[in-house]
Amino acid sequence: MGDEQAPDLDITRAHGARIYDYILGGKDNYEPDRTAGEESLRVWPGLRIHMQANRAFMHRVGRFLAAERGISQFLDIGTGIPTPPNLHEVVQAVTPEARIVYVDNDPIVLAHARALMTSDRKGRTAYIDADMRAPEAILAAPQLRDTLDLSQPIGLLLIAMLHFIEDDDEALRVARHVIDVLPSGSYFAATIATDDFAPEPLARVRDLYHSHGETLRWRTRAQAQQFFEGLELEEPGLVQMHKWRPDPIHIGTIDDADIAMYGAVGRKP
Ligand SMILES: C[S@@+](CC[C@H](N)C(=O)[O-])C[C@H]1O[C@@H](n2cnc3c(N)ncnc32)[C@H](O)[C@@H]1O
């Protein structure tokens, strides 16, 4: 694939988005990514189950918001390398007219963005190459303004993202800034990394991330709850993500110690 050979994509070094892709069973990864992925799995064997559960949470939230809350506009900040089904595939299966704006700041995700542009003809998708730390720029981007009607409810997703911001106030500012501009009736969904359920192996995971120069901030339940202040939490509230409206077939099949994220969905009153 020509795009993958673009000069700014260094495939000689392991890379976060491609490690995630490898562990999820994707094909957009290289030897250094696979080596780093295997290293992480040795440190914490739960990692694959955890990542799969994160992706499954995103699918359930998309279906829930589209089917049960009538949301047809989505802003997904921190999309990741496309892995079917992507958010637009999930929500357009319910509402073909749905419009989805994806945001990521990684050139690797940008190189694969055409896989996100496969919108149903009745709806639309767009991609913004931007940093979540600059929410003002995301909200002002023409791709967003041309795709979403900000006077109507939006589903905002920050899935497996907030742990990349070490500073708690900064992470809250980023999420708040976007939530504040959304109209009443909008929803905010997030997964927030925590070491509450397996502190020892997860301390080693954090050390490994830090040794690769990557940020990884674990947060307590109380800290995770802060992201949803002022919002009305949908049942069952803030829980480990595999316990948020699980598909009946998966209930009881996942060990809590293998899940290092809280998940919740809140409605803006
Ligand atoms: C763990 S993946 C999550 C992907 C997807 N949300 C999911 O849950 O499957 C994290 C993604 O966030 C992106 N990312 C990390 N820091 C970012 C930032 N400051 N701004 C925008 N995207 C960022 C990475 O490039 C990567 O694609």
mmCIF file of C-alpha atoms and ligand atoms in Angstrom:
data_model
loop_
_atom_site.group_PDB
_atom_site.id
_atom_site.type_symbol
_atom_site.label_atom_id
_atom_site.label_comp_id
_atom_site.label_asym_id
_atom_site.label_seq_id
_atom_site.Cartn_x
_atom_site.Cartn_y
_atom_site.Cartn_z
ATOM 1 C CA MET A 1 0.000 0.000 0.000
ATOM 2 C CA GLY A 2 1.606 3.246 -1.150
ATOM 3 C CA ASP A 3 0.342 5.318 1.743
ATOM 4 C CA GLU A 4 2.150 3.183 4.276
ATOM 5 C CA GLN A 5 5.476 4.106 2.681
ATOM 6 C CA ALA A 6 4.926 7.837 3.153
ATOM 7 C CA PRO A 7 8.134 9.329 4.564
ATOM 8 C CA ASP A 8 6.687 10.326 7.940
ATOM 9 C CA LEU A 9 5.731 6.735 8.793
ATOM 10 C CA ASP A 10 8.690 5.128 10.523
ATOM 11 C CA ILE A 11 8.107 1.393 10.462
ATOM 12 C CA THR A 12 11.463 0.585 12.063
ATOM 13 C CA ARG A 13 10.157 1.566 15.517
ATOM 14 C CA ALA A 14 7.231 0.245 17.513
ATOM 15 C CA HIS A 15 4.274 2.550 17.484
ATOM 16 C CA GLY A 16 1.276 2.806 19.845
ATOM 17 C CA ALA A 17 -1.530 2.711 17.272
ATOM 18 C CA ARG A 18 0.076 -0.244 15.420
ATOM 19 C CA ILE A 19 0.731 -2.160 18.674
ATOM 20 C CA TYR A 20 -2.978 -1.741 19.457
ATOM 21 C CA ASP A 21 -3.779 -2.961 15.941
ATOM 22 C CA TYR A 22 -1.517 -6.004 16.386
ATOM 23 C CA ILE A 23 -3.002 -6.979 19.734
ATOM 24 C CA LEU A 24 -6.504 -6.630 18.295
ATOM 25 C CA GLY A 25 -5.520 -9.017 15.483
ATOM 26 C CA GLY A 26 -5.197 -6.390 12.718
ATOM 27 C CA LYS A 27 -2.818 -6.382 9.742
ATOM 28 C CA ASP A 28 -1.465 -2.831 9.859
ATOM 29 C CA ASN A 29 1.615 -3.530 11.946
ATOM 30 C CA TYR A 30 5.294 -4.414 11.516
ATOM 31 C CA GLU A 31 7.917 -6.502 13.294
ATOM 32 C CA PRO A 32 8.834 -3.861 15.940
ATOM 33 C CA ASP A 33 5.133 -3.406 16.735
ATOM 34 C CA ARG A 34 4.622 -7.153 17.084
ATOM 35 C CA THR A 35 7.693 -7.461 19.328
ATOM 36 C CA ALA A 36 6.493 -4.623 21.574
ATOM 37 C CA GLY A 37 2.985 -6.076 21.581
ATOM 38 C CA GLU A 38 4.279 -9.466 22.699
ATOM 39 C CA GLU A 39 6.383 -7.763 25.389
ATOM 40 C CA SER A 40 3.286 -5.995 26.733
ATOM 41 C CA LEU A 41 1.324 -9.241 26.703
ATOM 42 C CA ARG A 42 4.070 -10.924 28.719
ATOM 43 C CA VAL A 43 3.928 -8.134 31.323
ATOM 44 C CA TRP A 44 0.135 -8.256 31.449
ATOM 45 C CA PRO A 45 -1.552 -11.228 29.751
ATOM 46 C CA GLY A 46 -4.942 -9.542 30.246
ATOM 47 C CA LEU A 47 -4.062 -6.852 27.708
ATOM 48 C CA ARG A 48 -5.665 -8.518 24.687
ATOM 49 C CA ILE A 49 -8.942 -9.202 26.516
ATOM 50 C CA HIS A 50 -8.849 -5.638 27.840
ATOM 51 C CA MET A 51 -8.379 -4.125 24.374
ATOM 52 C CA GLN A 52 -11.072 -6.315 22.845
ATOM 53 C CA ALA A 53 -13.425 -5.291 25.661
ATOM 54 C CA ASN A 54 -12.655 -1.643 24.979
ATOM 55 C CA ARG A 55 -13.519 -2.010 21.313
ATOM 56 C CA ALA A 56 -16.680 -3.966 22.213
ATOM 57 C CA PHE A 57 -17.709 -1.145 24.602
ATOM 58 C CA MET A 58 -17.430 1.319 21.712
ATOM 59 C CA HIS A 59 -19.650 -0.918 19.561
ATOM 60 C CA ARG A 60 -22.298 -1.236 22.290
ATOM 61 C CA VAL A 61 -22.281 2.492 22.980
ATOM 62 C CA GLY A 62 -22.662 3.311 19.275
ATOM 63 C CA ARG A 63 -25.590 0.912 18.912
ATOM 64 C CA PHE A 64 -27.185 2.150 22.145
ATOM 65 C CA LEU A 65 -26.961 5.820 21.221
ATOM 66 C CA ALA A 66 -28.212 5.250 17.673
ATOM 67 C CA ALA A 67 -30.944 2.711 18.417
ATOM 68 C CA GLU A 68 -32.138 3.672 21.883
ATOM 69 C CA ARG A 69 -31.396 7.384 22.096
ATOM 70 C CA GLY A 70 -31.922 8.426 18.480
ATOM 71 C CA ILE A 71 -28.467 9.980 18.110
ATOM 72 C CA SER A 72 -27.443 10.363 14.469
ATOM 73 C CA GLN A 73 -24.376 12.628 14.764
ATOM 74 C CA PHE A 74 -21.109 11.452 16.290
ATOM 75 C CA LEU A 75 -17.732 12.956 17.086
ATOM 76 C CA ASP A 76 -15.136 10.231 17.727
ATOM 77 C CA ILE A 77 -11.914 11.738 19.060
ATOM 78 C CA GLY A 78 -8.976 9.315 18.868
ATOM 79 C CA THR A 79 -10.225 6.922 16.245
ATOM 80 C CA GLY A 80 -7.296 4.535 15.983
ATOM 81 C CA ILE A 81 -6.265 2.521 12.934
ATOM 82 C CA PRO A 82 -9.544 1.524 11.293
ATOM 83 C CA THR A 83 -10.699 -1.879 12.548
ATOM 84 C CA PRO A 84 -14.060 -3.113 11.281
ATOM 85 C CA PRO A 85 -16.627 -2.536 12.432
ATOM 86 C CA ASN A 86 -15.741 1.123 12.862
ATOM 87 C CA LEU A 87 -18.127 3.511 14.546
ATOM 88 C CA HIS A 88 -19.840 4.602 11.318
ATOM 89 C CA GLU A 89 -20.453 0.982 10.348
ATOM 90 C CA VAL A 90 -22.042 0.305 13.741
ATOM 91 C CA VAL A 91 -24.292 3.354 13.823
ATOM 92 C CA GLN A 92 -25.186 3.432 10.114
ATOM 93 C CA ALA A 93 -26.395 -0.167 10.406
ATOM 94 C CA VAL A 94 -29.064 1.374 12.662
ATOM 95 C CA THR A 95 -29.373 4.816 11.056
ATOM 96 C CA PRO A 96 -27.984 4.978 7.500
ATOM 97 C CA GLU A 97 -28.244 8.783 7.566
ATOM 98 C CA ALA A 98 -25.873 9.054 10.530
ATOM 99 C CA ARG A 99 -22.956 11.480 10.233
ATOM 100 C CA ILE A 100 -19.648 10.749 11.886
ATOM 101 C CA VAL A 101 -16.562 12.904 12.318
ATOM 102 C CA TYR A 102 -13.359 11.073 13.197
ATOM 103 C CA VAL A 103 -10.336 12.775 14.772
ATOM 104 C CA ASP A 104 -6.826 11.454 15.298
ATOM 105 C CA ASN A 105 -3.401 13.082 15.295
ATOM 106 C CA ASP A 106 -1.402 10.132 14.095
ATOM 107 C CA PRO A 107 -0.065 10.082 10.502
ATOM 108 C CA ILE A 108 -0.565 6.316 10.464
ATOM 109 C CA VAL A 109 -4.268 6.689 11.137
ATOM 110 C CA LEU A 110 -4.428 9.485 8.546
ATOM 111 C CA ALA A 111 -2.810 7.144 6.001
ATOM 112 C CA HIS A 112 -5.608 4.652 6.604
ATOM 113 C CA ALA A 113 -8.383 7.216 6.809
ATOM 114 C CA ARG A 114 -9.947 6.176 3.530
ATOM 115 C CA ALA A 115 -11.262 3.081 5.315
ATOM 116 C CA LEU A 116 -13.289 5.515 7.416
ATOM 117 C CA MET A 117 -14.715 7.265 4.346
ATOM 118 C CA THR A 118 -16.951 4.357 3.395
ATOM 119 C CA SER A 119 -20.098 6.039 4.601
ATOM 120 C CA ASP A 120 -23.533 4.813 3.675
ATOM 121 C CA ARG A 121 -24.647 7.048 0.800
ATOM 122 C CA LYS A 122 -27.447 8.422 2.967
ATOM 123 C CA GLY A 123 -25.015 9.582 5.666
ATOM 124 C CA ARG A 124 -21.551 11.048 5.745
ATOM 125 C CA THR A 125 -18.162 10.608 7.385
ATOM 126 C CA ALA A 126 -15.266 13.041 7.707
ATOM 127 C CA TYR A 127 -11.771 12.891 9.127
ATOM 128 C CA ILE A 128 -9.841 15.599 10.955
ATOM 129 C CA ASP A 129 -6.102 15.311 11.521
ATOM 130 C CA ALA A 130 -5.869 17.083 14.888
ATOM 131 C CA ASP A 131 -4.684 16.842 18.469
ATOM 132 C CA MET A 132 -7.324 16.327 21.157
ATOM 133 C CA ARG A 133 -5.422 18.796 23.322
ATOM 134 C CA ALA A 134 -6.601 21.525 20.971
ATOM 135 C CA PRO A 135 -10.372 21.000 21.152
ATOM 136 C CA GLU A 136 -10.955 24.566 19.907
ATOM 137 C CA ALA A 137 -9.293 23.646 16.597
ATOM 138 C CA ILE A 138 -11.334 20.433 16.293
ATOM 139 C CA LEU A 139 -14.593 22.294 16.854
ATOM 140 C CA ALA A 140 -13.655 24.994 14.350
ATOM 141 C CA ALA A 141 -12.506 22.561 11.632
ATOM 142 C CA PRO A 142 -14.422 22.922 8.356
ATOM 143 C CA GLN A 143 -14.764 19.116 8.100
ATOM 144 C CA LEU A 144 -16.696 19.175 11.385
ATOM 145 C CA ARG A 145 -18.786 22.236 10.511
ATOM 146 C CA ASP A 146 -19.688 20.733 7.106
ATOM 147 C CA THR A 147 -20.692 17.381 8.617
ATOM 148 C CA LEU A 148 -22.288 17.971 12.005
ATOM 149 C CA ASP A 149 -25.086 20.336 12.982
ATOM 150 C CA LEU A 150 -23.973 21.585 16.391
ATOM 151 C CA SER A 151 -27.471 22.832 17.198
ATOM 152 C CA GLN A 152 -28.629 19.181 17.339
ATOM 153 C CA PRO A 153 -27.548 16.468 19.813
ATOM 154 C CA ILE A 154 -24.165 14.860 19.237
ATOM 155 C CA GLY A 155 -22.656 11.658 20.576
ATOM 156 C CA LEU A 156 -19.114 12.498 21.711
ATOM 157 C CA LEU A 157 -16.726 9.558 22.156
ATOM 158 C CA LEU A 158 -13.362 9.670 23.907
ATOM 159 C CA ILE A 159 -12.651 5.955 24.010
ATOM 160 C CA ALA A 160 -9.284 4.810 25.390
ATOM 161 C CA MET A 161 -7.959 8.361 25.095
ATOM 162 C CA LEU A 162 -7.800 10.227 28.384
ATOM 163 C CA HIS A 163 -4.899 8.174 29.782
ATOM 164 C CA PHE A 164 -2.687 9.822 27.133
ATOM 165 C CA ILE A 165 -3.020 13.069 29.107
ATOM 166 C CA GLU A 166 -1.023 12.793 32.313
ATOM 167 C CA ASP A 167 -2.271 15.971 33.963
ATOM 168 C CA ASP A 168 -5.731 15.537 35.493
ATOM 169 C CA ASP A 169 -6.784 19.160 35.078
ATOM 170 C CA GLU A 170 -5.700 19.172 31.446
ATOM 171 C CA ALA A 171 -7.607 15.941 30.723
ATOM 172 C CA LEU A 172 -10.728 17.396 32.342
ATOM 173 C CA ARG A 173 -10.311 20.645 30.423
ATOM 174 C CA VAL A 174 -10.129 18.818 27.090
ATOM 175 C CA ALA A 175 -13.272 16.751 27.701
ATOM 176 C CA ARG A 176 -15.167 19.672 29.265
ATOM 177 C CA HIS A 177 -14.349 22.045 26.443
ATOM 178 C CA VAL A 178 -16.098 19.832 23.907
ATOM 179 C CA ILE A 179 -18.998 18.834 26.175
ATOM 180 C CA ASP A 180 -19.660 22.494 26.958
ATOM 181 C CA VAL A 181 -20.271 23.459 23.333
ATOM 182 C CA LEU A 182 -22.628 20.537 22.636
ATOM 183 C CA PRO A 183 -26.363 21.160 22.856
ATOM 184 C CA SER A 184 -28.635 19.751 25.538
ATOM 185 C CA GLY A 185 -29.523 16.124 24.798
ATOM 186 C CA SER A 186 -25.991 15.291 23.644
ATOM 187 C CA TYR A 187 -24.120 12.316 25.066
ATOM 188 C CA PHE A 188 -20.565 11.810 26.256
ATOM 189 C CA ALA A 189 -19.085 8.302 26.277
ATOM 190 C CA ALA A 190 -15.614 7.470 27.526
ATOM 191 C CA THR A 191 -13.400 4.698 28.787
ATOM 192 C CA ILE A 192 -10.924 5.779 31.450
ATOM 193 C CA ALA A 193 -7.862 3.735 32.338
ATOM 194 C CA THR A 194 -7.566 2.477 35.906
ATOM 195 C CA ASP A 195 -5.260 0.162 37.825
ATOM 196 C CA ASP A 196 -7.884 -0.373 40.540
ATOM 197 C CA PHE A 197 -8.370 -4.041 39.649
ATOM 198 C CA ALA A 198 -4.792 -5.270 39.049
ATOM 199 C CA PRO A 199 -2.341 -2.750 40.549
ATOM 200 C CA GLU A 200 0.829 -4.848 40.343
ATOM 201 C CA PRO A 201 0.893 -5.908 36.707
ATOM 202 C CA LEU A 202 -0.483 -2.536 35.665
ATOM 203 C CA ALA A 203 2.375 -0.700 37.388
ATOM 204 C CA ARG A 204 4.668 -2.737 35.126
ATOM 205 C CA VAL A 205 2.565 -1.858 32.062
ATOM 206 C CA ARG A 206 2.890 1.837 32.925
ATOM 207 C CA ASP A 207 6.678 1.454 33.293
ATOM 208 C CA LEU A 208 6.834 -0.265 29.915
ATOM 209 C CA TYR A 209 4.832 2.531 28.246
ATOM 210 C CA HIS A 210 7.058 5.128 29.887
ATOM 211 C CA SER A 211 10.177 3.287 28.678
ATOM 212 C CA HIS A 212 8.798 3.671 25.120
ATOM 213 C CA GLY A 213 8.216 7.380 25.762
ATOM 214 C CA GLU A 214 4.414 6.976 25.901
ATOM 215 C CA THR A 215 2.110 8.483 28.496
ATOM 216 C CA LEU A 216 -0.143 6.213 30.531
ATOM 217 C CA ARG A 217 -2.093 7.676 33.424
ATOM 218 C CA TRP A 218 -4.133 5.327 35.600
ATOM 219 C CA ARG A 219 -7.080 6.995 37.369
ATOM 220 C CA THR A 220 -9.185 5.989 40.354
ATOM 221 C CA ARG A 221 -12.941 5.563 40.183
ATOM 222 C CA ALA A 222 -13.434 8.985 41.813
ATOM 223 C CA GLN A 223 -11.153 10.596 39.233
ATOM 224 C CA ALA A 224 -12.955 8.841 36.388
ATOM 225 C CA GLN A 225 -16.275 10.043 37.779
ATOM 226 C CA GLN A 226 -15.132 13.669 37.483
ATOM 227 C CA PHE A 227 -15.284 13.500 33.685
ATOM 228 C CA PHE A 228 -19.052 12.983 33.946
ATOM 229 C CA GLU A 229 -19.838 15.733 36.442
ATOM 230 C CA GLY A 230 -23.018 17.575 35.517
ATOM 231 C CA LEU A 231 -24.149 14.791 33.177
ATOM 232 C CA GLU A 232 -26.964 12.300 33.748
ATOM 233 C CA LEU A 233 -25.386 8.859 33.693
ATOM 234 C CA GLU A 234 -27.176 6.169 31.756
ATOM 235 C CA GLU A 235 -27.627 2.892 33.618
ATOM 236 C CA PRO A 236 -25.588 1.168 34.988
ATOM 237 C CA GLY A 237 -23.489 4.287 35.625
ATOM 238 C CA LEU A 238 -19.707 4.243 35.771
ATOM 239 C CA VAL A 239 -18.552 0.621 35.826
ATOM 240 C CA GLN A 240 -15.719 -1.479 34.506
ATOM 241 C CA MET A 241 -16.331 -1.227 30.785
ATOM 242 C CA HIS A 242 -17.178 -4.912 30.251
ATOM 243 C CA LYS A 243 -20.062 -4.463 32.724
ATOM 244 C CA TRP A 244 -21.673 -1.599 30.852
ATOM 245 C CA ARG A 245 -24.801 -3.088 29.233
ATOM 246 C CA PRO A 246 -22.954 -6.290 28.290
ATOM 247 C CA ASP A 247 -24.213 -8.534 25.542
ATOM 248 C CA PRO A 248 -25.913 -11.396 27.434
ATOM 249 C CA ILE A 249 -23.620 -13.952 25.820
ATOM 250 C CA HIS A 250 -20.553 -12.303 27.427
ATOM 251 C CA ILE A 251 -21.868 -11.917 30.973
ATOM 252 C CA GLY A 252 -19.561 -13.682 33.434
ATOM 253 C CA THR A 253 -17.001 -14.636 30.776
ATOM 254 C CA ILE A 254 -14.453 -11.907 31.580
ATOM 255 C CA ASP A 255 -12.277 -11.735 34.698
ATOM 256 C CA ASP A 256 -12.463 -8.271 36.337
ATOM 257 C CA ALA A 257 -8.671 -8.287 36.797
ATOM 258 C CA ASP A 258 -8.281 -8.337 32.989
ATOM 259 C CA ILE A 259 -10.130 -5.043 32.551
ATOM 260 C CA ALA A 260 -8.294 -1.807 33.276
ATOM 261 C CA MET A 261 -10.881 0.747 32.262
ATOM 262 C CA TYR A 262 -14.036 2.296 33.591
ATOM 263 C CA GLY A 263 -16.713 3.135 31.060
ATOM 264 C CA ALA A 264 -19.806 5.299 31.189
ATOM 265 C CA VAL A 265 -22.257 7.233 29.056
ATOM 266 C CA GLY A 266 -23.679 10.543 30.275
ATOM 267 C CA ARG A 267 -26.424 12.750 28.874
ATOM 268 C CA LYS A 268 -26.048 16.495 28.880
ATOM 269 C CA PRO A 269 -29.203 17.927 30.504
HETATM 270 C C1 LIG B 1 -5.843 3.188 22.052
HETATM 271 S S1 LIG B 1 -6.255 3.931 20.513
HETATM 272 C C2 LIG B 1 -7.998 4.054 20.695
HETATM 273 C C3 LIG B 1 -8.748 3.927 19.395
HETATM 274 C C4 LIG B 1 -10.258 3.888 19.517
HETATM 275 N N1 LIG B 1 -10.806 5.061 20.188
HETATM 276 C C5 LIG B 1 -10.682 2.630 20.234
HETATM 277 O O1 LIG B 1 -11.016 2.735 21.417
HETATM 278 O O2 LIG B 1 -10.641 1.553 19.636
HETATM 279 C C6 LIG B 1 -5.697 5.571 20.741
HETATM 280 C C7 LIG B 1 -5.709 6.469 19.514
HETATM 281 O O3 LIG B 1 -5.605 7.817 19.991
HETATM 282 C C8 LIG B 1 -4.747 8.542 19.161
HETATM 283 N N2 LIG B 1 -4.206 9.650 19.945
HETATM 284 C C9 LIG B 1 -3.331 9.586 20.986
HETATM 285 N N3 LIG B 1 -3.072 10.820 21.451
HETATM 286 C C10 LIG B 1 -3.827 11.680 20.702
HETATM 287 C C11 LIG B 1 -3.992 13.088 20.705
HETATM 288 N N4 LIG B 1 -3.326 13.865 21.570
HETATM 289 N N5 LIG B 1 -4.844 13.640 19.823
HETATM 290 C C12 LIG B 1 -5.512 12.869 18.923
HETATM 291 N N6 LIG B 1 -5.387 11.524 18.875
HETATM 292 C C13 LIG B 1 -4.546 10.937 19.745
HETATM 293 C C14 LIG B 1 -3.708 7.528 18.730
HETATM 294 O O4 LIG B 1 -3.122 7.940 17.520
HETATM 295 C C15 LIG B 1 -4.530 6.265 18.575
HETATM 296 O O5 LIG B 1 -4.998 6.144 17.276
#
